[in-house]
Every structure is written in structure tokens, then in C-alpha cells.
Amino acid sequence: MRKNIVAGNWKMNNDLAETQTLVTELKMHINSSNCEVMIAPTFTNLWHAFEALRTSKIEVIAQNMHFADNGAYTGEVSASMLKSVGVKTVILGHSERRAYFNETDEMLAKKVDAALKNNMRVIFCFGEELADRKAKNHENIVGSQIKNGLFHLNSAAFKNIVLAYEPVWAIGTGETASPEQAQDMHAFIRKTLAAKYGDEVANEVSILYGGSVKPGNAKEIFSKPDVDGGLIGGAALKADDFFGIVKAF
Ligand code: PEP
């Protein structure tokens, strides 16, 4: 059975003191849940969050990593460095990484390989821009992001892959894909996976939706059969809101 997941991407928010406060609040609120719960603080606060949540059900994950093991890549962080502070899951391919840091499909494929080689789980993000949707080209865009980033993998590798469909036009804009739009795209994604790897693999992969999910809309979005949870940005920064979304399961 595939897993339901709610993952909070804190992006470049929360210094150490703010991280301490939010992690303490989350720990108090979230001691049992019907889904896996994850938070992705910034690199400098991973160790603190990991220590603070050691006895909690909340998993601490990373927002990004480099594909190399080590070396002359100033400012970058590798999979083994993440693992050394307890991180087992990494978000790759977020639209902000693709747009502002020029992360290409080819680079992301290398990052995916590096994470899997280090026995890490990957939350692989992708999604179309507004112009793509208006031109009814959204399925082509999403299909090619998935193929280019992941289809070099064998089927066994998909045990460690979670997909996150995040339409760029819905991220941080307050505009959400309707539950039907999310379901249609998630069904397309599962069909794309099934065509390459078969139904068994496709039915086991969790597909998260991301884009302005809030406590008020989470339940309806998560009730769709192919939506297995959410990747949450803004609403992950307030304990009450994040808890409200976790409770939607
Ligand atoms: C995100 O950045 O992954 C995201 C979904 O952000 P928001 O929830 O703020 O739209």
C-alpha cells in the first residue's frame, strides 16, 4: 500500500531560534498521525531539528543536495553530509531550484542517482507553468520532466521515489489547482509510470500535490484517489496550519 505523506518545505525561512520554536510547537501537536510527516528546514538547522525531533514521528528531510560525493563545489552539500546528520530523504527538482538555480533535467537525474546510491529517499518535484496549462501543454511538460529525470532508473529504484506534482502557477500564489485538476494530473502521472514500469510499480508510488495547500482545502484535495498527500510551503511555517493539514488525513 502506498504511503500518505505531508511534507513541509520551509525554504529559506527560519533562523536557529525560529527553528527551535517551530520544531517545539510541531512536536507538541504532532505525536500521532495517519500519514508520514516530514519537515525540511534549511541546511544550517538540520542538525538541531534532527536532535530535537529524535523521539518524535516527524522526519527531518533536506531541501536539496549536490550530485557529487565531495570536492570543489563551494557552497554545496552532498548526500553523505546529509546522511551524517541523520537525513534520509531529500527534495529534488523544486521549481524554485529549476527556475533560480538553473537546475536542468540532466542535472536532476544525476542528483537522483547520487541520492539513491546513498540509500536516500527522493521527493522528486515537477510541474508546469501557467503558460503551459493555458496552451493545454501541461501533460507534455510534466511527462517529459518525469521521463528525463527518472526514467533511466530500474523499477526497484521506485521504492525510494516519491513524486510531487507542483504546478508552478499555484506555488506561493494562493491559487490552488482544483481537486479535479490535481486528480487528473496525478492519474496522468500514474498512467505514465504504468506505461513504463507496469501497474504494480505505478500503484505503489506516492504522488503528492503541492501548491497553496491550506488546512481549509487539504481534505478535499487529499480525498482524490491518486493524491497521496502534499508538499507544503507557506502553510508549513505555522504549526497550527501545518497540523491542520496533517489532520486532513
Ligand atoms: C512549495 O513551494 O513546494 C509549495 C507548495 O509552496 P506553497 O504551499 O506556499 O504554495
PDB file of C-alpha atoms and ligand atoms in Angstrom:
ATOM      1  CA  MET A   1       0.000   0.000   0.000  1.00  0.00           C
ATOM      2  CA  ARG A   2       1.414   3.366  -0.913  1.00  0.00           C
ATOM      3  CA  LYS A   3       2.057   5.855   1.856  1.00  0.00           C
ATOM      4  CA  ASN A   4       0.252   9.085   2.597  1.00  0.00           C
ATOM      5  CA  ILE A   5       2.726  11.875   3.261  1.00  0.00           C
ATOM      6  CA  VAL A   6       2.586  15.510   4.356  1.00  0.00           C
ATOM      7  CA  ALA A   7       5.955  17.237   3.918  1.00  0.00           C
ATOM      8  CA  GLY A   8       6.679  20.844   4.893  1.00  0.00           C
ATOM      9  CA  ASN A   9       9.244  22.698   2.788  1.00  0.00           C
ATOM     10  CA  TRP A  10      10.460  25.612   4.885  1.00  0.00           C
ATOM     11  CA  LYS A  11      12.535  27.058   2.015  1.00  0.00           C
ATOM     12  CA  MET A  12      14.939  29.851   3.107  1.00  0.00           C
ATOM     13  CA  ASN A  13      12.921  30.687   6.223  1.00  0.00           C
ATOM     14  CA  ASN A  14      13.556  30.343   9.974  1.00  0.00           C
ATOM     15  CA  ASP A  15      16.875  31.024  11.664  1.00  0.00           C
ATOM     16  CA  LEU A  16      18.043  28.835  14.538  1.00  0.00           C
ATOM     17  CA  ALA A  17      15.846  30.443  17.200  1.00  0.00           C
ATOM     18  CA  GLU A  18      12.774  30.335  14.931  1.00  0.00           C
ATOM     19  CA  THR A  19      13.537  26.717  14.069  1.00  0.00           C
ATOM     20  CA  GLN A  20      13.746  25.858  17.772  1.00  0.00           C
ATOM     21  CA  THR A  21      10.345  27.447  18.388  1.00  0.00           C
ATOM     22  CA  LEU A  22       8.561  25.859  15.416  1.00  0.00           C
ATOM     23  CA  VAL A  23      10.042  22.419  15.988  1.00  0.00           C
ATOM     24  CA  THR A  24       8.970  22.525  19.659  1.00  0.00           C
ATOM     25  CA  GLU A  25       5.419  23.506  18.663  1.00  0.00           C
ATOM     26  CA  LEU A  26       5.223  20.796  15.996  1.00  0.00           C
ATOM     27  CA  LYS A  27       6.488  18.176  18.411  1.00  0.00           C
ATOM     28  CA  MET A  28       3.724  19.084  20.870  1.00  0.00           C
ATOM     29  CA  HIS A  29       0.983  18.999  18.206  1.00  0.00           C
ATOM     30  CA  ILE A  30       2.009  16.042  16.108  1.00  0.00           C
ATOM     31  CA  ASN A  31       2.523  12.904  18.156  1.00  0.00           C
ATOM     32  CA  SER A  32       0.338  10.622  16.126  1.00  0.00           C
ATOM     33  CA  SER A  33      -0.989  10.917  12.590  1.00  0.00           C
ATOM     34  CA  ASN A  34      -2.489   8.885   9.777  1.00  0.00           C
ATOM     35  CA  CYS A  35       0.301   9.854   7.422  1.00  0.00           C
ATOM     36  CA  GLU A  36       4.063  10.263   7.353  1.00  0.00           C
ATOM     37  CA  VAL A  37       5.008  13.785   8.431  1.00  0.00           C
ATOM     38  CA  MET A  38       8.225  15.480   7.295  1.00  0.00           C
ATOM     39  CA  ILE A  39       9.785  18.915   7.615  1.00  0.00           C
ATOM     40  CA  ALA A  40      12.597  20.360   5.504  1.00  0.00           C
ATOM     41  CA  PRO A  41      14.444  23.131   7.383  1.00  0.00           C
ATOM     42  CA  THR A  42      17.380  24.947   5.850  1.00  0.00           C
ATOM     43  CA  PHE A  43      20.776  23.150   5.892  1.00  0.00           C
ATOM     44  CA  THR A  44      22.157  25.087   8.869  1.00  0.00           C
ATOM     45  CA  ASN A  45      19.277  23.955  11.081  1.00  0.00           C
ATOM     46  CA  LEU A  46      19.005  20.305  10.054  1.00  0.00           C
ATOM     47  CA  TRP A  47      21.130  19.046  12.917  1.00  0.00           C
ATOM     48  CA  HIS A  48      19.193  20.976  15.530  1.00  0.00           C
ATOM     49  CA  ALA A  49      15.850  19.853  14.100  1.00  0.00           C
ATOM     50  CA  PHE A  50      17.042  16.272  13.899  1.00  0.00           C
ATOM     51  CA  GLU A  51      18.194  16.290  17.541  1.00  0.00           C
ATOM     52  CA  ALA A  52      15.016  17.993  18.740  1.00  0.00           C
ATOM     53  CA  LEU A  53      12.780  15.529  16.893  1.00  0.00           C
ATOM     54  CA  ARG A  54      14.781  12.386  17.655  1.00  0.00           C
ATOM     55  CA  THR A  55      11.934  10.870  19.686  1.00  0.00           C
ATOM     56  CA  SER A  56       9.146  12.237  17.502  1.00  0.00           C
ATOM     57  CA  LYS A  57       7.322  10.811  14.500  1.00  0.00           C
ATOM     58  CA  ILE A  58       8.293  13.815  12.384  1.00  0.00           C
ATOM     59  CA  GLU A  59      11.068  13.106   9.878  1.00  0.00           C
ATOM     60  CA  VAL A  60      13.637  15.810   9.143  1.00  0.00           C
ATOM     61  CA  ILE A  61      14.461  15.996   5.432  1.00  0.00           C
ATOM     62  CA  ALA A  62      16.613  18.215   3.193  1.00  0.00           C
ATOM     63  CA  GLN A  63      15.536  20.702   0.529  1.00  0.00           C
ATOM     64  CA  ASN A  64      18.333  19.955  -1.962  1.00  0.00           C
ATOM     65  CA  MET A  65      21.779  18.399  -2.384  1.00  0.00           C
ATOM     66  CA  HIS A  66      24.623  18.234  -4.893  1.00  0.00           C
ATOM     67  CA  PHE A  67      25.232  15.183  -7.092  1.00  0.00           C
ATOM     68  CA  ALA A  68      28.934  14.825  -6.222  1.00  0.00           C
ATOM     69  CA  ASP A  69      30.117  12.978  -3.098  1.00  0.00           C
ATOM     70  CA  ASN A  70      32.573  15.755  -2.199  1.00  0.00           C
ATOM     71  CA  GLY A  71      35.065  18.106  -3.828  1.00  0.00           C
ATOM     72  CA  ALA A  72      35.479  21.613  -5.176  1.00  0.00           C
ATOM     73  CA  TYR A  73      31.830  22.694  -5.224  1.00  0.00           C
ATOM     74  CA  THR A  74      31.838  25.777  -2.993  1.00  0.00           C
ATOM     75  CA  GLY A  75      28.594  26.266  -1.130  1.00  0.00           C
ATOM     76  CA  GLU A  76      27.167  22.843  -1.880  1.00  0.00           C
ATOM     77  CA  VAL A  77      26.154  19.926   0.351  1.00  0.00           C
ATOM     78  CA  SER A  78      26.414  16.230  -0.545  1.00  0.00           C
ATOM     79  CA  ALA A  79      24.259  13.198   0.194  1.00  0.00           C
ATOM     80  CA  SER A  80      26.821  11.744   2.600  1.00  0.00           C
ATOM     81  CA  MET A  81      26.926  15.054   4.518  1.00  0.00           C
ATOM     82  CA  LEU A  82      23.149  14.986   4.842  1.00  0.00           C
ATOM     83  CA  LYS A  83      23.252  11.381   5.986  1.00  0.00           C
ATOM     84  CA  SER A  84      25.879  12.218   8.597  1.00  0.00           C
ATOM     85  CA  VAL A  85      23.343  14.456  10.379  1.00  0.00           C
ATOM     86  CA  GLY A  86      20.587  11.850  10.132  1.00  0.00           C
ATOM     87  CA  VAL A  87      18.794  12.938   6.955  1.00  0.00           C
ATOM     88  CA  LYS A  88      17.333  10.080   4.914  1.00  0.00           C
ATOM     89  CA  THR A  89      15.092  11.924   2.462  1.00  0.00           C
ATOM     90  CA  VAL A  90      15.809  14.825   0.111  1.00  0.00           C
ATOM     91  CA  ILE A  91      13.593  17.059  -2.028  1.00  0.00           C
ATOM     92  CA  LEU A  92      14.971  17.384  -5.568  1.00  0.00           C
ATOM     93  CA  GLY A  93      13.801  19.418  -8.544  1.00  0.00           C
ATOM     94  CA  HIS A  94      11.696  22.010  -6.749  1.00  0.00           C
ATOM     95  CA  SER A  95      10.535  24.611  -9.275  1.00  0.00           C
ATOM     96  CA  GLU A  96      12.477  27.322  -7.420  1.00  0.00           C
ATOM     97  CA  ARG A  97      15.690  25.296  -7.898  1.00  0.00           C
ATOM     98  CA  ARG A  98      14.836  24.784 -11.551  1.00  0.00           C
ATOM     99  CA  ALA A  99      13.996  28.465 -12.130  1.00  0.00           C
ATOM    100  CA  TYR A 100      16.502  30.378  -9.971  1.00  0.00           C
ATOM    101  CA  PHE A 101      19.445  27.961  -9.936  1.00  0.00           C
ATOM    102  CA  ASN A 102      19.142  26.627 -13.473  1.00  0.00           C
ATOM    103  CA  GLU A 103      18.701  23.014 -12.433  1.00  0.00           C
ATOM    104  CA  THR A 104      18.134  21.025 -15.596  1.00  0.00           C
ATOM    105  CA  ASP A 105      16.553  17.619 -16.068  1.00  0.00           C
ATOM    106  CA  GLU A 106      20.046  16.192 -16.718  1.00  0.00           C
ATOM    107  CA  MET A 107      21.438  17.634 -13.506  1.00  0.00           C
ATOM    108  CA  LEU A 108      18.422  16.363 -11.581  1.00  0.00           C
ATOM    109  CA  ALA A 109      18.864  12.860 -12.984  1.00  0.00           C
ATOM    110  CA  LYS A 110      22.421  12.917 -11.579  1.00  0.00           C
ATOM    111  CA  LYS A 111      21.169  14.165  -8.212  1.00  0.00           C
ATOM    112  CA  VAL A 112      18.561  11.400  -8.106  1.00  0.00           C
ATOM    113  CA  ASP A 113      21.278   8.813  -8.804  1.00  0.00           C
ATOM    114  CA  ALA A 114      23.509  10.231  -6.070  1.00  0.00           C
ATOM    115  CA  ALA A 115      20.690  10.165  -3.516  1.00  0.00           C
ATOM    116  CA  LEU A 116      19.697   6.592  -4.371  1.00  0.00           C
ATOM    117  CA  LYS A 117      23.328   5.450  -4.340  1.00  0.00           C
ATOM    118  CA  ASN A 118      23.435   6.756  -0.765  1.00  0.00           C
ATOM    119  CA  ASN A 119      20.238   4.860   0.105  1.00  0.00           C
ATOM    120  CA  MET A 120      18.254   8.043   0.477  1.00  0.00           C
ATOM    121  CA  ARG A 121      14.643   8.572  -0.457  1.00  0.00           C
ATOM    122  CA  VAL A 122      13.868  11.285  -3.029  1.00  0.00           C
ATOM    123  CA  ILE A 123      10.853  13.566  -3.243  1.00  0.00           C
ATOM    124  CA  PHE A 124      11.071  14.468  -6.927  1.00  0.00           C
ATOM    125  CA  CYS A 125       9.237  17.685  -7.855  1.00  0.00           C
ATOM    126  CA  PHE A 126       7.979  18.846 -11.216  1.00  0.00           C
ATOM    127  CA  GLY A 127       5.116  20.887 -12.639  1.00  0.00           C
ATOM    128  CA  GLU A 128       4.056  23.116 -15.480  1.00  0.00           C
ATOM    129  CA  GLU A 129       3.994  26.919 -15.750  1.00  0.00           C
ATOM    130  CA  LEU A 130       0.773  28.842 -16.277  1.00  0.00           C
ATOM    131  CA  ALA A 131       1.510  29.377 -19.983  1.00  0.00           C
ATOM    132  CA  ASP A 132       1.851  25.596 -20.436  1.00  0.00           C
ATOM    133  CA  ARG A 133      -1.524  24.993 -18.857  1.00  0.00           C
ATOM    134  CA  LYS A 134      -3.176  27.742 -20.880  1.00  0.00           C
ATOM    135  CA  ALA A 135      -1.707  26.190 -24.036  1.00  0.00           C
ATOM    136  CA  LYS A 136      -3.002  22.779 -22.850  1.00  0.00           C
ATOM    137  CA  ASN A 137       0.581  21.551 -22.909  1.00  0.00           C
ATOM    138  CA  HIS A 138       0.746  20.691 -19.195  1.00  0.00           C
ATOM    139  CA  GLU A 139       0.728  16.924 -19.612  1.00  0.00           C
ATOM    140  CA  ASN A 140       3.560  17.047 -22.155  1.00  0.00           C
ATOM    141  CA  ILE A 141       5.690  19.196 -19.851  1.00  0.00           C
ATOM    142  CA  VAL A 142       5.086  17.037 -16.798  1.00  0.00           C
ATOM    143  CA  GLY A 143       5.574  13.830 -18.803  1.00  0.00           C
ATOM    144  CA  SER A 144       8.930  14.996 -20.099  1.00  0.00           C
ATOM    145  CA  GLN A 145      10.137  16.198 -16.657  1.00  0.00           C
ATOM    146  CA  ILE A 146       9.372  12.759 -15.227  1.00  0.00           C
ATOM    147  CA  LYS A 147      10.914  10.869 -18.142  1.00  0.00           C
ATOM    148  CA  ASN A 148      14.086  12.968 -18.251  1.00  0.00           C
ATOM    149  CA  GLY A 149      14.607  12.943 -14.505  1.00  0.00           C
ATOM    150  CA  LEU A 150      13.621   9.404 -13.619  1.00  0.00           C
ATOM    151  CA  PHE A 151      13.108   7.005 -16.499  1.00  0.00           C
ATOM    152  CA  HIS A 152      16.746   5.883 -16.550  1.00  0.00           C
ATOM    153  CA  LEU A 153      16.019   4.130 -13.211  1.00  0.00           C
ATOM    154  CA  ASN A 154      15.055   0.485 -12.877  1.00  0.00           C
ATOM    155  CA  SER A 155      11.720  -0.405 -11.318  1.00  0.00           C
ATOM    156  CA  ALA A 156      13.266  -1.426  -7.961  1.00  0.00           C
ATOM    157  CA  ALA A 157      14.554   2.134  -7.514  1.00  0.00           C
ATOM    158  CA  PHE A 158      10.979   3.444  -7.335  1.00  0.00           C
ATOM    159  CA  LYS A 159      10.676   2.066  -3.794  1.00  0.00           C
ATOM    160  CA  ASN A 160      12.690   5.146  -2.819  1.00  0.00           C
ATOM    161  CA  ILE A 161      10.971   7.689  -5.039  1.00  0.00           C
ATOM    162  CA  VAL A 162       8.067   9.924  -4.045  1.00  0.00           C
ATOM    163  CA  LEU A 163       6.674  12.241  -6.711  1.00  0.00           C
ATOM    164  CA  ALA A 164       5.456  15.778  -6.058  1.00  0.00           C
ATOM    165  CA  TYR A 165       3.317  17.459  -8.698  1.00  0.00           C
ATOM    166  CA  GLU A 166       3.587  21.202  -8.120  1.00  0.00           C
ATOM    167  CA  PRO A 167       2.063  23.420 -10.796  1.00  0.00           C
ATOM    168  CA  VAL A 168       4.316  26.495 -10.775  1.00  0.00           C
ATOM    169  CA  TRP A 169       1.314  28.822 -11.058  1.00  0.00           C
ATOM    170  CA  ALA A 170      -0.033  27.513  -7.737  1.00  0.00           C
ATOM    171  CA  ILE A 171       3.146  27.795  -5.657  1.00  0.00           C
ATOM    172  CA  GLY A 172       3.051  30.626  -3.137  1.00  0.00           C
ATOM    173  CA  THR A 173       0.352  32.390  -5.149  1.00  0.00           C
ATOM    174  CA  GLY A 174      -2.697  31.473  -3.093  1.00  0.00           C
ATOM    175  CA  GLU A 175      -4.107  29.916  -6.241  1.00  0.00           C
ATOM    176  CA  THR A 176      -4.632  26.163  -5.884  1.00  0.00           C
ATOM    177  CA  ALA A 177      -5.237  23.609  -8.587  1.00  0.00           C
ATOM    178  CA  SER A 178      -8.802  22.419  -8.128  1.00  0.00           C
ATOM    179  CA  PRO A 179      -9.074  18.939  -6.610  1.00  0.00           C
ATOM    180  CA  GLU A 180     -10.211  17.747 -10.062  1.00  0.00           C
ATOM    181  CA  GLN A 181      -7.202  19.331 -11.818  1.00  0.00           C
ATOM    182  CA  ALA A 182      -4.900  17.705  -9.264  1.00  0.00           C
ATOM    183  CA  GLN A 183      -6.592  14.317  -9.654  1.00  0.00           C
ATOM    184  CA  ASP A 184      -6.485  14.489 -13.469  1.00  0.00           C
ATOM    185  CA  MET A 185      -2.764  15.225 -13.453  1.00  0.00           C
ATOM    186  CA  HIS A 186      -1.984  12.618 -10.793  1.00  0.00           C
ATOM    187  CA  ALA A 187      -3.895   9.998 -12.801  1.00  0.00           C
ATOM    188  CA  PHE A 188      -1.891  11.002 -15.887  1.00  0.00           C
ATOM    189  CA  ILE A 189       1.361  10.673 -13.900  1.00  0.00           C
ATOM    190  CA  ARG A 190       0.393   7.214 -12.653  1.00  0.00           C
ATOM    191  CA  LYS A 191      -0.558   6.178 -16.195  1.00  0.00           C
ATOM    192  CA  THR A 192       2.821   7.435 -17.452  1.00  0.00           C
ATOM    193  CA  LEU A 193       4.605   5.381 -14.788  1.00  0.00           C
ATOM    194  CA  ALA A 194       2.480   2.314 -15.542  1.00  0.00           C
ATOM    195  CA  ALA A 195       3.267   2.510 -19.260  1.00  0.00           C
ATOM    196  CA  LYS A 196       6.993   2.322 -18.488  1.00  0.00           C
ATOM    197  CA  TYR A 197       7.164   0.181 -15.318  1.00  0.00           C
ATOM    198  CA  GLY A 198       3.808  -1.608 -15.071  1.00  0.00           C
ATOM    199  CA  ASP A 199       0.810  -1.203 -12.770  1.00  0.00           C
ATOM    200  CA  GLU A 200       2.464  -2.656  -9.696  1.00  0.00           C
ATOM    201  CA  VAL A 201       5.190  -0.001  -9.578  1.00  0.00           C
ATOM    202  CA  ALA A 202       2.798   2.797 -10.568  1.00  0.00           C
ATOM    203  CA  ASN A 203       0.309   1.881  -7.848  1.00  0.00           C
ATOM    204  CA  GLU A 204       2.977   1.817  -5.131  1.00  0.00           C
ATOM    205  CA  VAL A 205       4.472   5.265  -5.808  1.00  0.00           C
ATOM    206  CA  SER A 206       3.115   8.076  -3.622  1.00  0.00           C
ATOM    207  CA  ILE A 207       2.250  11.206  -5.595  1.00  0.00           C
ATOM    208  CA  LEU A 208       1.999  14.414  -3.549  1.00  0.00           C
ATOM    209  CA  TYR A 209       0.303  17.615  -4.643  1.00  0.00           C
ATOM    210  CA  GLY A 210       1.929  20.973  -3.885  1.00  0.00           C
ATOM    211  CA  GLY A 211       0.653  24.496  -4.455  1.00  0.00           C
ATOM    212  CA  SER A 212      -1.105  26.651  -1.853  1.00  0.00           C
ATOM    213  CA  VAL A 213      -2.398  23.736   0.218  1.00  0.00           C
ATOM    214  CA  LYS A 214      -4.008  25.039   3.414  1.00  0.00           C
ATOM    215  CA  PRO A 215      -5.990  23.498   6.291  1.00  0.00           C
ATOM    216  CA  GLY A 216      -9.173  24.642   4.509  1.00  0.00           C
ATOM    217  CA  ASN A 217      -8.551  22.846   1.210  1.00  0.00           C
ATOM    218  CA  ALA A 218      -6.316  19.913   2.192  1.00  0.00           C
ATOM    219  CA  LYS A 219      -9.093  17.451   2.980  1.00  0.00           C
ATOM    220  CA  GLU A 220     -10.768  17.808  -0.394  1.00  0.00           C
ATOM    221  CA  ILE A 221      -7.506  17.608  -2.345  1.00  0.00           C
ATOM    222  CA  PHE A 222      -6.248  14.600  -0.344  1.00  0.00           C
ATOM    223  CA  SER A 223      -9.583  12.807  -0.809  1.00  0.00           C
ATOM    224  CA  LYS A 224      -8.848  12.316  -4.520  1.00  0.00           C
ATOM    225  CA  PRO A 225      -7.844   8.728  -5.272  1.00  0.00           C
ATOM    226  CA  ASP A 226      -4.461   9.482  -6.861  1.00  0.00           C
ATOM    227  CA  VAL A 227      -3.425  12.228  -4.431  1.00  0.00           C
ATOM    228  CA  ASP A 228      -1.340  10.696  -1.647  1.00  0.00           C
ATOM    229  CA  GLY A 229      -0.568  13.826   0.319  1.00  0.00           C
ATOM    230  CA  GLY A 230       1.007  17.217  -0.027  1.00  0.00           C
ATOM    231  CA  LEU A 231       4.233  19.163  -0.247  1.00  0.00           C
ATOM    232  CA  ILE A 232       3.506  22.302   1.715  1.00  0.00           C
ATOM    233  CA  GLY A 233       5.325  25.654   1.526  1.00  0.00           C
ATOM    234  CA  GLY A 234       3.824  28.716   3.239  1.00  0.00           C
ATOM    235  CA  ALA A 235       1.429  26.797   5.486  1.00  0.00           C
ATOM    236  CA  ALA A 236       4.316  24.685   6.831  1.00  0.00           C
ATOM    237  CA  LEU A 237       5.721  27.733   8.615  1.00  0.00           C
ATOM    238  CA  LYS A 238       2.891  27.940  11.155  1.00  0.00           C
ATOM    239  CA  ALA A 239       2.456  24.989  13.500  1.00  0.00           C
ATOM    240  CA  ASP A 240      -1.355  25.326  13.610  1.00  0.00           C
ATOM    241  CA  ASP A 241      -1.697  25.421   9.824  1.00  0.00           C
ATOM    242  CA  PHE A 242       0.682  22.521   9.269  1.00  0.00           C
ATOM    243  CA  PHE A 243      -1.070  20.491  11.951  1.00  0.00           C
ATOM    244  CA  GLY A 244      -4.421  21.341  10.318  1.00  0.00           C
ATOM    245  CA  ILE A 245      -3.140  19.882   7.030  1.00  0.00           C
ATOM    246  CA  VAL A 246      -1.717  16.751   8.695  1.00  0.00           C
ATOM    247  CA  LYS A 247      -5.123  16.236  10.353  1.00  0.00           C
ATOM    248  CA  ALA A 248      -6.790  16.209   6.925  1.00  0.00           C
ATOM    249  CA  PHE A 249      -5.805  12.506   6.751  1.00  0.00           C
TER     250      PHE A 249
HETATM  251  C1  PEP B   1       6.175  24.647  -2.406  1.00  0.00           C
HETATM  252  O1  PEP B   1       6.981  25.557  -2.524  1.00  0.00           O
HETATM  253  O2  PEP B   1       6.563  23.464  -2.532  1.00  0.00           O
HETATM  254  C2  PEP B   1       4.786  24.987  -2.150  1.00  0.00           C
HETATM  255  C3  PEP B   1       3.885  24.092  -2.408  1.00  0.00           C
HETATM  256  O3  PEP B   1       4.550  26.241  -1.662  1.00  0.00           O
HETATM  257  P1  PEP B   1       3.116  26.842  -1.194  1.00  0.00           P
HETATM  258  O4  PEP B   1       2.450  25.775  -0.353  1.00  0.00           O
HETATM  259  O5  PEP B   1       3.462  28.053  -0.414  1.00  0.00           O
HETATM  260  O6  PEP B   1       2.360  27.124  -2.440  1.00  0.00           O
END
